[in-house]
Amino acid sequence: MSDSALFQTYARFPITLVKGKGSRLWDDQGKEYLDFMGGLAVTNLGHVPDAVKNALVDQLDQLWHMSNLFSNPNQEKAARLLVDNSCADAVFFCNSGAEANEAAIKIARRYHQKVKGNGRYEIITFNQSFHGRTLATLTATGQEKVKEGFLPLPEGFKHVPLHDIAALEAAVNDKTAAIMLELVQAEGGVIPVDQDFLREVRALCDRHGILLILDEVQTGMGRTGKMFAYEHYDVEPDVFTLAKGIGSGFPVGAMLAKAHLKPAFVAGAHATTFGGTPIAMAAVAATIETMLKENVVERAAEASEYLIGQLQEKLEGLPNVDQVRGKGLLIGILCNVPAGEAIAELHKRGLLVVPAGPNVIRLLPNLLVTHEEIDTAVGLIASVLTEQAAAKTVGS
């Protein structure tokens, strides 16, 4: 790629994908792959789902773009579907997860400063979290590697260890506006949040008048076996964010909030040129309607149980595997050796997976993945990791 006109910001795999359908992808050489990456939790209905494709084609013949200064029936429809199927009362549409998290940070600050009048602005997040690549969201991210070379960073963010309620309580002060966390730290190694810890966080927020923001960019839209991951916890956020799977591959983000936050986002408080276009909203509405009609969330929960069970059975006793963890169809295989070599070998054998940190193989199949596809994937993973363990034993 030395002659590429692109900035080389990605350490790309040596594969050029040109076509996809369902759980399958094909490269420019005609080789077929079983996709257990899902575009990083984006293609939740599989590649090129018919209902979403048809909705996009229909919309392309009508209207592509208009300013958000005009009423947009497609936005109203998509927002109503989200509100009616969640704890939220209002939606702001944007283009990406980072933008959705920016909107969440902004509404938290503006709520405290313009509605409550208390001047709060600090956001507490957690070590190993990932919230985006804008200056504010990379500052919110609890990983130093994404911040290198971007100093000075914006003020107003603190980080504490996940599951350390004492450290969290110590970080709270009269400037704290919100606590923000992912319910599965996906980029940080596929680490689910403990149920008791989240309940303690919610109680802490309630005691101090702090907002609870949940970053559901990767966990939302059925990925964890519930429409939204917070449903596993019997806890409701004040604000949560979505992107990735909400548009089946079309770039869309959304910030959703409870009714008491509506006065913080009034005319002129926040805006976007391309967020919520008629085309994007057609993708969102078709995605949600398909999920509801085809019981996609329930099917994902069943597929998750089968996949995790098969992984635990087939990988049991391997000396290079420490744990299978995750929630729903966001699964990590924690190895005690670097995972890069195994991931590269799986790609060669036709299974696409992705890392989550140096030692974790992350699996993100689409939510309609079949048992047959799971069996194929688990068989390849077991073979590669078994061979890797045997080679290490011989080498030592």
CSV table of C-alpha atoms in Angstrom, one decimal:
chain,number,residue,atom,x,y,z
A,1,MET,CA,0.0,0.0,0.0
A,2,SER,CA,3.0,2.3,-0.3
A,3,ASP,CA,1.4,4.1,-3.3
A,4,SER,CA,-2.0,4.5,-1.5
A,5,ALA,CA,-3.5,8.0,-1.4
A,6,LEU,CA,-5.0,7.1,2.0
A,7,PHE,CA,-3.5,8.0,5.4
A,8,GLN,CA,-2.3,4.7,6.8
A,9,THR,CA,-4.2,4.9,10.1
A,10,TYR,CA,-5.3,1.3,10.0
A,11,ALA,CA,-3.2,-1.8,10.5
A,12,ARG,CA,-5.2,-3.7,7.9
A,13,PHE,CA,-5.5,-7.4,7.6
A,14,PRO,CA,-4.1,-8.7,4.2
A,15,ILE,CA,-7.6,-9.4,2.8
A,16,THR,CA,-9.7,-7.3,0.4
A,17,LEU,CA,-13.4,-8.0,0.9
A,18,VAL,CA,-15.7,-7.2,-2.0
A,19,LYS,CA,-19.1,-9.0,-1.3
A,20,GLY,CA,-21.2,-10.2,1.6
A,21,LYS,CA,-24.5,-11.9,2.3
A,22,GLY,CA,-25.7,-13.2,5.6
A,23,SER,CA,-22.8,-14.7,7.5
A,24,ARG,CA,-20.6,-15.0,4.5
A,25,LEU,CA,-18.0,-12.7,2.9
A,26,TRP,CA,-15.9,-13.0,-0.3
A,27,ASP,CA,-12.6,-11.4,-1.1
A,28,ASP,CA,-11.3,-10.2,-4.5
A,29,GLN,CA,-9.8,-13.6,-5.2
A,30,GLY,CA,-13.2,-15.4,-4.7
A,31,LYS,CA,-12.3,-16.9,-1.4
A,32,GLU,CA,-15.2,-17.3,1.0
A,33,TYR,CA,-15.1,-16.4,4.7
A,34,LEU,CA,-17.4,-17.1,7.6
A,35,ASP,CA,-17.8,-13.7,9.3
A,36,PHE,CA,-17.5,-13.7,13.1
A,37,MET,CA,-16.5,-10.1,13.2
A,38,GLY,CA,-19.7,-8.5,12.0
A,39,GLY,CA,-18.0,-5.3,11.0
A,40,LEU,CA,-17.2,-4.9,14.7
A,41,ALA,CA,-20.8,-5.5,15.9
A,42,VAL,CA,-22.3,-3.5,13.0
A,43,THR,CA,-23.9,-6.1,10.7
A,44,ASN,CA,-26.2,-7.5,13.4
A,45,LEU,CA,-28.7,-8.8,10.8
A,46,GLY,CA,-26.0,-10.2,8.6
A,47,HIS,CA,-24.6,-8.6,5.4
A,48,VAL,CA,-27.1,-7.0,3.1
A,49,PRO,CA,-30.3,-7.9,4.9
A,50,ASP,CA,-33.1,-7.9,2.4
A,51,ALA,CA,-35.6,-5.8,4.4
A,52,VAL,CA,-33.1,-3.0,5.0
A,53,LYS,CA,-31.8,-3.1,1.5
A,54,ASN,CA,-35.4,-2.7,0.2
A,55,ALA,CA,-36.1,0.2,2.5
A,56,LEU,CA,-32.9,1.9,1.3
A,57,VAL,CA,-33.7,1.4,-2.3
A,58,ASP,CA,-37.3,2.7,-1.8
A,59,GLN,CA,-35.9,5.8,0.0
A,60,LEU,CA,-33.3,6.5,-2.7
A,61,ASP,CA,-36.1,7.1,-5.2
A,62,GLN,CA,-37.7,9.7,-2.8
A,63,LEU,CA,-35.4,12.0,-0.9
A,64,TRP,CA,-31.7,11.6,0.2
A,65,HIS,CA,-31.0,14.7,2.3
A,66,MET,CA,-32.7,17.7,3.8
A,67,SER,CA,-31.7,20.1,6.6
A,68,ASN,CA,-32.8,19.3,10.1
A,69,LEU,CA,-34.5,22.7,10.0
A,70,PHE,CA,-37.4,20.8,8.4
A,71,SER,CA,-39.7,18.1,9.9
A,72,ASN,CA,-38.5,14.6,9.0
A,73,PRO,CA,-41.2,11.9,9.2
A,74,ASN,CA,-38.5,9.2,8.9
A,75,GLN,CA,-36.8,10.5,12.0
A,76,GLU,CA,-40.0,10.6,13.9
A,77,LYS,CA,-40.7,7.0,12.9
A,78,ALA,CA,-37.3,5.7,13.9
A,79,ALA,CA,-37.3,7.6,17.2
A,80,ARG,CA,-40.7,6.3,18.1
A,81,LEU,CA,-39.5,2.7,17.5
A,82,LEU,CA,-36.5,3.3,19.8
A,83,VAL,CA,-38.5,5.0,22.5
A,84,ASP,CA,-41.3,2.5,22.5
A,85,ASN,CA,-38.8,-0.4,22.9
A,86,SER,CA,-36.5,1.2,25.6
A,87,CYS,CA,-36.6,3.3,28.8
A,88,ALA,CA,-35.8,6.5,26.9
A,89,ASP,CA,-38.2,9.3,26.1
A,90,ALA,CA,-36.3,11.3,23.5
A,91,VAL,CA,-33.6,10.6,20.8
A,92,PHE,CA,-31.0,12.7,19.0
A,93,PHE,CA,-29.7,11.2,15.8
A,94,CYS,CA,-26.1,11.6,14.6
A,95,ASN,CA,-23.6,9.7,12.4
A,96,SER,CA,-21.4,7.6,14.7
A,97,GLY,CA,-20.8,6.2,18.1
A,98,ALA,CA,-18.3,8.9,18.9
A,99,GLU,CA,-20.8,11.6,18.0
A,100,ALA,CA,-23.4,9.9,20.1
A,101,ASN,CA,-21.1,9.9,23.1
A,102,GLU,CA,-20.2,13.5,22.4
A,103,ALA,CA,-23.9,14.3,22.6
A,104,ALA,CA,-24.2,12.4,25.8
A,105,ILE,CA,-21.3,14.4,27.4
A,106,LYS,CA,-22.8,17.6,26.2
A,107,ILE,CA,-26.3,16.9,27.4
A,108,ALA,CA,-24.9,15.9,30.8
A,109,ARG,CA,-23.0,19.2,31.2
A,110,ARG,CA,-25.8,21.3,29.8
A,111,TYR,CA,-28.4,19.7,32.0
A,112,HIS,CA,-26.4,20.6,35.1
A,113,GLN,CA,-25.3,24.0,34.0
A,114,LYS,CA,-28.5,25.3,32.3
A,115,VAL,CA,-31.3,23.3,33.9
A,116,LYS,CA,-30.0,22.6,37.4
A,117,GLY,CA,-27.8,25.6,37.6
A,118,ASN,CA,-25.0,23.9,39.5
A,119,GLY,CA,-22.1,24.3,37.1
A,120,ARG,CA,-21.1,20.6,37.1
A,121,TYR,CA,-19.1,19.3,34.2
A,122,GLU,CA,-16.9,16.4,35.1
A,123,ILE,CA,-17.5,12.9,33.7
A,124,ILE,CA,-16.1,9.8,35.5
A,125,THR,CA,-15.3,6.8,33.3
A,126,PHE,CA,-13.3,3.6,33.8
A,127,ASN,CA,-9.9,2.2,33.1
A,128,GLN,CA,-9.8,0.1,29.9
A,129,SER,CA,-13.0,1.7,28.6
A,130,PHE,CA,-13.4,2.9,25.0
A,131,HIS,CA,-15.8,5.7,24.0
A,132,GLY,CA,-14.5,7.1,20.7
A,133,ARG,CA,-11.9,9.0,18.8
A,134,THR,CA,-12.9,12.6,19.0
A,135,LEU,CA,-10.9,14.7,21.4
A,136,ALA,CA,-13.6,14.5,24.1
A,137,THR,CA,-14.4,10.8,23.7
A,138,LEU,CA,-10.8,9.7,23.5
A,139,THR,CA,-10.2,11.7,26.7
A,140,ALA,CA,-13.1,9.9,28.2
A,141,THR,CA,-11.6,6.6,27.1
A,142,GLY,CA,-9.7,4.8,29.8
A,143,GLN,CA,-6.8,3.7,27.5
A,144,GLU,CA,-3.7,5.8,27.2
A,145,LYS,CA,-2.7,4.4,23.8
A,146,VAL,CA,-5.5,6.3,22.0
A,147,LYS,CA,-4.4,9.7,23.5
A,148,GLU,CA,-0.7,9.7,22.4
A,149,GLY,CA,0.2,12.8,20.4
A,150,PHE,CA,-3.1,14.6,21.0
A,151,LEU,CA,-2.2,16.8,24.0
A,152,PRO,CA,-3.5,19.0,25.5
A,153,LEU,CA,-6.6,17.0,26.2
A,154,PRO,CA,-9.9,18.6,27.3
A,155,GLU,CA,-10.6,19.1,30.9
A,156,GLY,CA,-13.3,17.4,32.9
A,157,PHE,CA,-12.7,13.7,32.8
A,158,LYS,CA,-11.6,11.2,35.5
A,159,HIS,CA,-10.9,7.5,35.3
A,160,VAL,CA,-11.2,4.9,38.0
A,161,PRO,CA,-10.7,1.1,38.1
A,162,LEU,CA,-13.8,-0.9,37.0
A,163,HIS,CA,-15.6,-2.6,39.9
A,164,ASP,CA,-13.9,-0.5,42.5
A,165,ILE,CA,-16.8,1.3,44.2
A,166,ALA,CA,-14.6,2.9,46.8
A,167,ALA,CA,-12.4,4.5,44.1
A,168,LEU,CA,-15.5,5.7,42.3
A,169,GLU,CA,-17.0,7.2,45.5
A,170,ALA,CA,-13.7,8.9,46.2
A,171,ALA,CA,-13.7,10.4,42.7
A,172,VAL,CA,-17.1,12.0,43.1
A,173,ASN,CA,-17.2,15.7,44.1
A,174,ASP,CA,-19.4,18.8,43.6
A,175,LYS,CA,-18.2,19.0,40.0
A,176,THR,CA,-19.3,15.5,38.9
A,177,ALA,CA,-22.0,15.7,36.3
A,178,ALA,CA,-22.1,12.0,35.2
A,179,ILE,CA,-20.7,8.5,35.4
A,180,MET,CA,-20.2,6.9,32.0
A,181,LEU,CA,-19.6,3.2,31.3
A,182,GLU,CA,-19.9,0.3,28.9
A,183,LEU,CA,-21.7,-2.7,30.2
A,184,VAL,CA,-19.2,-4.9,28.4
A,185,GLN,CA,-15.8,-3.4,27.9
A,186,ALA,CA,-15.4,-4.7,24.4
A,187,GLU,CA,-12.2,-3.0,23.2
A,188,GLY,CA,-10.8,-3.4,26.7
A,189,GLY,CA,-10.9,-7.2,26.5
A,190,VAL,CA,-14.6,-8.2,26.5
A,191,ILE,CA,-15.1,-7.6,30.3
A,192,PRO,CA,-18.8,-7.6,31.4
A,193,VAL,CA,-19.8,-5.3,34.3
A,194,ASP,CA,-20.9,-7.1,37.4
A,195,GLN,CA,-24.6,-6.7,38.2
A,196,ASP,CA,-24.1,-5.7,41.8
A,197,PHE,CA,-21.5,-3.0,40.8
A,198,LEU,CA,-23.9,-1.4,38.3
A,199,ARG,CA,-26.6,-1.3,41.0
A,200,GLU,CA,-24.2,0.4,43.3
A,201,VAL,CA,-23.3,2.9,40.6
A,202,ARG,CA,-26.9,3.7,40.0
A,203,ALA,CA,-27.5,4.2,43.8
A,204,LEU,CA,-24.4,6.5,44.0
A,205,CYS,CA,-25.7,8.6,41.1
A,206,ASP,CA,-29.1,8.9,42.8
A,207,ARG,CA,-27.6,10.0,46.1
A,208,HIS,CA,-25.5,12.7,44.5
A,209,GLY,CA,-27.7,13.9,41.7
A,210,ILE,CA,-25.4,12.5,39.1
A,211,LEU,CA,-26.4,11.2,35.7
A,212,LEU,CA,-25.8,7.7,34.6
A,213,ILE,CA,-24.7,7.4,31.0
A,214,LEU,CA,-24.4,3.9,29.4
A,215,ASP,CA,-22.3,3.6,26.2
A,216,GLU,CA,-24.2,0.9,24.3
A,217,VAL,CA,-22.6,1.6,21.0
A,218,GLN,CA,-21.3,-2.0,20.8
A,219,THR,CA,-23.7,-3.8,23.3
A,220,GLY,CA,-27.0,-2.3,22.0
A,221,MET,CA,-29.4,-3.5,19.3
A,222,GLY,CA,-29.6,-7.1,20.5
A,223,ARG,CA,-25.9,-7.8,20.7
A,224,THR,CA,-26.1,-9.1,24.3
A,225,GLY,CA,-29.3,-11.2,24.0
A,226,LYS,CA,-31.4,-8.2,25.1
A,227,MET,CA,-32.4,-5.3,22.9
A,228,PHE,CA,-30.2,-3.2,25.2
A,229,ALA,CA,-27.6,-4.5,27.6
A,230,TYR,CA,-29.0,-2.5,30.6
A,231,GLU,CA,-32.0,-4.8,30.5
A,232,HIS,CA,-29.8,-7.6,32.0
A,233,TYR,CA,-29.2,-5.5,35.1
A,234,ASP,CA,-32.6,-4.3,36.3
A,235,VAL,CA,-31.1,-0.7,36.2
A,236,GLU,CA,-32.1,2.1,33.9
A,237,PRO,CA,-29.7,4.8,32.7
A,238,ASP,CA,-30.5,8.5,32.4
A,239,VAL,CA,-28.8,8.6,29.0
A,240,PHE,CA,-27.5,5.8,26.7
A,241,THR,CA,-25.9,5.8,23.3
A,242,LEU,CA,-26.2,3.6,20.2
A,243,ALA,CA,-24.5,3.2,16.8
A,244,LYS,CA,-22.9,0.2,15.0
A,245,GLY,CA,-25.9,-2.2,14.7
A,246,ILE,CA,-28.6,0.4,14.6
A,247,GLY,CA,-28.4,0.9,10.9
A,248,SER,CA,-27.3,-2.6,9.7
A,249,GLY,CA,-24.1,-1.1,8.2
A,250,PHE,CA,-25.4,2.4,7.3
A,251,PRO,CA,-23.6,5.0,9.4
A,252,VAL,CA,-26.0,6.1,12.2
A,253,GLY,CA,-25.5,7.1,15.8
A,254,ALA,CA,-28.1,8.0,18.5
A,255,MET,CA,-28.2,9.5,21.9
A,256,LEU,CA,-31.3,8.6,24.0
A,257,ALA,CA,-32.3,10.1,27.3
A,258,LYS,CA,-35.1,10.3,29.9
A,259,ALA,CA,-37.7,13.0,29.9
A,260,HIS,CA,-36.1,15.1,32.6
A,261,LEU,CA,-33.2,15.8,30.2
A,262,LYS,CA,-35.4,17.3,27.5
A,263,PRO,CA,-35.0,20.9,28.8
A,264,ALA,CA,-31.2,20.6,28.3
A,265,PHE,CA,-31.4,20.0,24.5
A,266,VAL,CA,-33.6,22.8,23.1
A,267,ALA,CA,-33.4,24.6,19.8
A,268,GLY,CA,-29.8,25.7,19.2
A,269,ALA,CA,-28.3,23.5,22.0
A,270,HIS,CA,-26.9,20.8,19.6
A,271,ALA,CA,-27.1,20.1,15.9
A,272,THR,CA,-25.8,18.1,13.0
A,273,THR,CA,-25.8,18.4,9.2
A,274,PHE,CA,-26.0,14.8,8.2
A,275,GLY,CA,-27.4,13.2,11.3
A,276,GLY,CA,-30.9,11.6,10.8
A,277,THR,CA,-31.1,11.9,7.0
A,278,PRO,CA,-34.1,10.2,5.4
A,279,ILE,CA,-31.8,7.5,4.0
A,280,ALA,CA,-30.3,6.8,7.4
A,281,MET,CA,-33.6,6.7,9.1
A,282,ALA,CA,-35.0,4.3,6.6
A,283,ALA,CA,-32.2,1.9,7.5
A,284,VAL,CA,-32.8,2.3,11.3
A,285,ALA,CA,-36.6,1.8,11.0
A,286,ALA,CA,-36.2,-1.3,8.8
A,287,THR,CA,-33.5,-2.7,11.1
A,288,ILE,CA,-35.7,-2.4,14.2
A,289,GLU,CA,-38.8,-3.6,12.5
A,290,THR,CA,-37.0,-6.7,11.3
A,291,MET,CA,-35.6,-7.3,14.8
A,292,LEU,CA,-39.1,-7.2,16.3
A,293,LYS,CA,-40.8,-9.1,13.5
A,294,GLU,CA,-38.3,-11.9,13.4
A,295,ASN,CA,-37.6,-12.3,17.2
A,296,VAL,CA,-34.0,-11.5,16.5
A,297,VAL,CA,-33.1,-10.7,20.1
A,298,GLU,CA,-34.5,-14.0,21.4
A,299,ARG,CA,-32.7,-15.9,18.6
A,300,ALA,CA,-29.4,-14.1,19.6
A,301,ALA,CA,-29.8,-15.2,23.2
A,302,GLU,CA,-30.3,-18.8,22.2
A,303,ALA,CA,-27.4,-18.7,19.8
A,304,SER,CA,-25.2,-17.2,22.5
A,305,GLU,CA,-26.0,-20.0,24.9
A,306,TYR,CA,-25.1,-22.6,22.2
A,307,LEU,CA,-21.9,-20.8,21.1
A,308,ILE,CA,-20.6,-20.3,24.6
A,309,GLY,CA,-21.4,-23.9,25.5
A,310,GLN,CA,-19.6,-25.2,22.5
A,311,LEU,CA,-16.6,-23.0,23.1
A,312,GLN,CA,-16.3,-24.1,26.7
A,313,GLU,CA,-16.6,-27.7,25.8
A,314,LYS,CA,-14.2,-27.7,22.8
A,315,LEU,CA,-11.6,-25.5,24.5
A,316,GLU,CA,-11.6,-27.1,27.9
A,317,GLY,CA,-8.2,-28.1,29.2
A,318,LEU,CA,-6.2,-26.2,26.6
A,319,PRO,CA,-3.2,-24.7,28.4
A,320,ASN,CA,-3.2,-21.5,26.2
A,321,VAL,CA,-6.9,-20.6,27.0
A,322,ASP,CA,-7.8,-19.1,30.4
A,323,GLN,CA,-11.4,-18.2,30.0
A,324,VAL,CA,-14.4,-17.7,27.7
A,325,ARG,CA,-16.3,-14.6,28.7
A,326,GLY,CA,-18.7,-12.0,27.5
A,327,LYS,CA,-22.5,-11.5,27.1
A,328,GLY,CA,-24.7,-12.6,24.3
A,329,LEU,CA,-22.9,-12.6,21.0
A,330,LEU,CA,-20.1,-10.4,22.2
A,331,ILE,CA,-17.6,-13.0,23.3
A,332,GLY,CA,-14.0,-13.0,24.2
A,333,ILE,CA,-11.6,-16.0,24.4
A,334,LEU,CA,-8.9,-15.0,26.9
A,335,CYS,CA,-5.6,-16.5,26.0
A,336,ASN,CA,-2.4,-16.5,28.1
A,337,VAL,CA,-0.3,-15.9,25.0
A,338,PRO,CA,-0.7,-13.1,22.4
A,339,ALA,CA,-3.7,-13.8,20.2
A,340,GLY,CA,-2.4,-12.3,17.0
A,341,GLU,CA,-0.9,-15.5,15.5
A,342,ALA,CA,-4.1,-17.5,16.1
A,343,ILE,CA,-6.3,-14.8,14.6
A,344,ALA,CA,-4.1,-14.6,11.5
A,345,GLU,CA,-4.3,-18.4,11.1
A,346,LEU,CA,-8.1,-18.4,11.5
A,347,HIS,CA,-8.3,-15.8,8.7
A,348,LYS,CA,-6.2,-18.1,6.5
A,349,ARG,CA,-8.6,-20.9,7.2
A,350,GLY,CA,-11.7,-18.8,6.3
A,351,LEU,CA,-12.9,-17.5,9.7
A,352,LEU,CA,-12.9,-13.8,10.4
A,353,VAL,CA,-12.4,-12.8,14.0
A,354,VAL,CA,-10.9,-9.8,15.7
A,355,PRO,CA,-8.7,-9.0,18.7
A,356,ALA,CA,-9.8,-7.2,21.9
A,357,GLY,CA,-6.5,-6.3,23.4
A,358,PRO,CA,-3.3,-8.4,23.0
A,359,ASN,CA,-4.5,-11.7,24.4
A,360,VAL,CA,-8.2,-11.9,23.5
A,361,ILE,CA,-9.9,-13.3,20.5
A,362,ARG,CA,-13.2,-11.5,20.1
A,363,LEU,CA,-16.2,-13.1,18.4
A,364,LEU,CA,-19.1,-10.9,17.0
A,365,PRO,CA,-21.2,-13.1,14.7
A,366,ASN,CA,-24.5,-11.7,13.4
A,367,LEU,CA,-27.5,-12.2,15.6
A,368,LEU,CA,-29.1,-14.7,13.2
A,369,VAL,CA,-26.1,-17.0,13.1
A,370,THR,CA,-27.0,-20.7,12.8
A,371,HIS,CA,-25.9,-23.7,14.8
A,372,GLU,CA,-24.2,-25.0,11.7
A,373,GLU,CA,-22.2,-21.8,11.3
A,374,ILE,CA,-21.3,-21.9,15.0
A,375,ASP,CA,-20.1,-25.5,14.8
A,376,THR,CA,-17.9,-24.6,11.8
A,377,ALA,CA,-16.4,-21.6,13.7
A,378,VAL,CA,-15.8,-23.4,17.0
A,379,GLY,CA,-14.2,-26.3,15.1
A,380,LEU,CA,-11.7,-24.0,13.4
A,381,ILE,CA,-11.0,-22.1,16.7
A,382,ALA,CA,-10.5,-25.4,18.6
A,383,SER,CA,-8.2,-26.7,15.9
A,384,VAL,CA,-6.0,-23.6,15.7
A,385,LEU,CA,-5.7,-23.2,19.5
A,386,THR,CA,-5.0,-26.9,19.9
A,387,GLU,CA,-2.3,-26.8,17.3
A,388,GLN,CA,-0.8,-23.7,18.9
A,389,ALA,CA,-0.7,-25.3,22.3
A,390,ALA,CA,0.9,-28.5,20.9
A,391,ALA,CA,3.6,-26.4,19.0
A,392,LYS,CA,4.4,-24.5,22.2
A,393,THR,CA,4.7,-27.8,24.1
A,394,VAL,CA,7.1,-29.2,21.5
A,395,GLY,CA,9.0,-26.0,21.3
A,396,SER,CA,9.6,-25.9,25.1
